[in-house]
mmCIF file of C-alpha atoms in Angstrom:
data_model
loop_
_atom_site.group_PDB
_atom_site.id
_atom_site.type_symbol
_atom_site.label_atom_id
_atom_site.label_comp_id
_atom_site.label_asym_id
_atom_site.label_seq_id
_atom_site.Cartn_x
_atom_site.Cartn_y
_atom_site.Cartn_z
ATOM 1 C CA MET A 100 5.967 13.457 21.707
ATOM 2 C CA LEU A 101 2.455 14.248 20.512
ATOM 3 C CA THR A 102 3.769 15.761 17.287
ATOM 4 C CA MET A 103 5.815 12.626 16.644
ATOM 5 C CA LEU A 104 2.680 10.492 16.956
ATOM 6 C CA ARG A 105 0.780 12.819 14.640
ATOM 7 C CA LEU A 106 3.589 12.666 12.082
ATOM 8 C CA ILE A 107 3.652 8.866 12.195
ATOM 9 C CA ASN A 108 -0.111 8.793 11.850
ATOM 10 C CA ILE A 109 0.001 11.125 8.841
ATOM 11 C CA ILE A 110 2.726 9.073 7.139
ATOM 12 C CA PHE A 111 0.821 5.827 7.572
ATOM 13 C CA ASN A 112 -2.428 7.442 6.408
ATOM 14 C CA VAL A 113 -0.706 8.696 3.257
ATOM 15 C CA LEU A 114 0.597 5.185 2.579
ATOM 16 C CA GLU A 115 -2.874 3.697 3.086
ATOM 17 C CA TYR A 116 -4.470 6.233 0.745
ATOM 18 C CA ALA A 117 -1.731 5.674 -1.839
ATOM 19 C CA ILE A 118 -2.497 1.953 -1.871
ATOM 20 C CA LEU A 119 -6.232 2.605 -2.189
ATOM 21 C CA ILE A 120 -5.646 5.025 -5.071
ATOM 22 C CA GLU A 121 -3.392 2.447 -6.712
ATOM 23 C CA VAL A 122 -6.163 -0.154 -6.472
ATOM 24 C CA ILE A 123 -8.800 2.175 -7.913
ATOM 25 C CA LEU A 124 -6.516 3.245 -10.760
ATOM 26 C CA SER A 125 -5.778 -0.391 -11.573
ATOM 27 C CA TRP A 126 -9.499 -0.863 -12.258
ATOM 28 C CA VAL A 127 -10.199 2.409 -14.044
ATOM 29 C CA TYR A 128 -6.985 3.660 -15.625
ATOM 30 C CA VAL A 129 -5.663 0.373 -17.019
ATOM 31 C CA GLY A 130 -2.644 0.576 -19.299
ATOM 32 C CA ARG A 131 -2.252 4.336 -19.132
ATOM 33 C CA THR A 132 0.533 6.149 -17.398
ATOM 34 C CA ASN A 133 1.774 9.628 -16.610
ATOM 35 C CA GLN A 134 4.246 11.178 -14.193
ATOM 36 C CA TYR A 135 1.820 11.108 -11.257
ATOM 37 C CA ILE A 136 1.016 7.449 -11.705
ATOM 38 C CA GLU A 137 4.730 6.682 -11.931
ATOM 39 C CA ILE A 138 5.296 8.473 -8.599
ATOM 40 C CA LEU A 139 2.417 6.503 -7.107
ATOM 41 C CA HIS A 140 3.967 3.245 -8.375
ATOM 42 C CA LYS A 141 7.310 4.191 -6.815
ATOM 43 C CA ILE A 142 5.606 4.777 -3.461
ATOM 44 C CA THR A 143 3.373 1.704 -3.457
ATOM 45 C CA GLY A 144 5.646 -0.730 -5.299
ATOM 46 C CA PRO A 145 7.832 -1.640 -2.307
ATOM 47 C CA LEU A 146 4.721 -1.957 -0.136
ATOM 48 C CA LEU A 147 2.921 -4.265 -2.559
ATOM 49 C CA GLN A 148 5.914 -6.424 -3.509
ATOM 50 C CA PRO A 149 5.905 -8.721 -0.421
ATOM 51 C CA GLY A 150 2.216 -9.445 -0.936
ATOM 52 C CA ARG A 151 2.792 -10.223 -4.605
ATOM 53 C CA LYS A 152 5.580 -12.649 -3.704
ATOM 54 C CA ILE A 153 3.340 -14.391 -1.183
ATOM 55 C CA GLN A 154 0.552 -14.605 -3.726
ATOM 56 C CA GLU A 155 2.849 -15.973 -6.435
ATOM 57 C CA ARG A 156 4.126 -18.629 -4.080
ATOM 58 C CA TYR A 157 0.861 -19.844 -2.541
ATOM 59 C CA PHE A 158 -1.970 -18.602 -4.783
ATOM 60 C CA SER A 159 -0.453 -18.445 -8.244
ATOM 61 C CA ASN A 160 -3.650 -19.515 -10.011
ATOM 62 C CA THR A 161 -5.857 -16.665 -8.774
ATOM 63 C CA MET A 162 -6.710 -13.735 -11.009
ATOM 64 C CA ILE A 163 -7.312 -11.346 -8.113
ATOM 65 C CA ASP A 164 -4.368 -9.417 -6.688
ATOM 66 C CA PHE A 165 -4.457 -9.720 -2.902
ATOM 67 C CA SER A 166 -1.240 -7.760 -2.363
ATOM 68 C CA PRO A 167 -3.039 -4.498 -1.412
ATOM 69 C CA ILE A 168 -4.886 -6.309 1.370
ATOM 70 C CA ILE A 169 -1.648 -7.817 2.653
ATOM 71 C CA ALA A 170 0.117 -4.434 2.415
ATOM 72 C CA LEU A 171 -2.675 -2.665 4.314
ATOM 73 C CA ALA A 172 -2.560 -5.334 7.019
ATOM 74 C CA ILE A 173 1.217 -4.938 7.366
ATOM 75 C CA ILE A 174 0.851 -1.152 7.526
ATOM 76 C CA MET A 175 -1.792 -1.394 10.245
ATOM 77 C CA VAL A 176 0.367 -3.741 12.330
ATOM 78 C CA ALA A 177 3.466 -1.560 11.897
ATOM 79 C CA LYS A 178 1.477 1.533 12.838
ATOM 80 C CA ARG A 179 0.175 -0.068 16.030
ATOM 81 C CA ILE A 180 3.653 -1.273 16.976
ATOM 82 C CA LEU A 181 5.209 2.164 16.463
ATOM 83 C CA VAL A 182 2.441 3.918 18.390
ATOM 84 C CA ALA A 183 2.765 1.416 21.241
ATOM 85 C CA ILE A 184 6.527 1.953 21.396
ATOM 86 C CA LEU A 185 6.175 5.714 21.515
#
């Protein structure tokens, strides 16, 4: 049971770090791409998409992308729910 919790914790931590790396690269590495960035986009894309849809619907005039904040909040809630269940 303890190893299952550790595995869940590791998976969610990797997702959180992937989103943070995505955010930093969007500021620094604009317009460039390579195979590692493409893998990162494939991991974070599905996580960021719901936040982007929410932002398009309610805050379409803002220039700041709030989808990473929404994705991190969803990840934190999902992590707490899974840990509470187990």
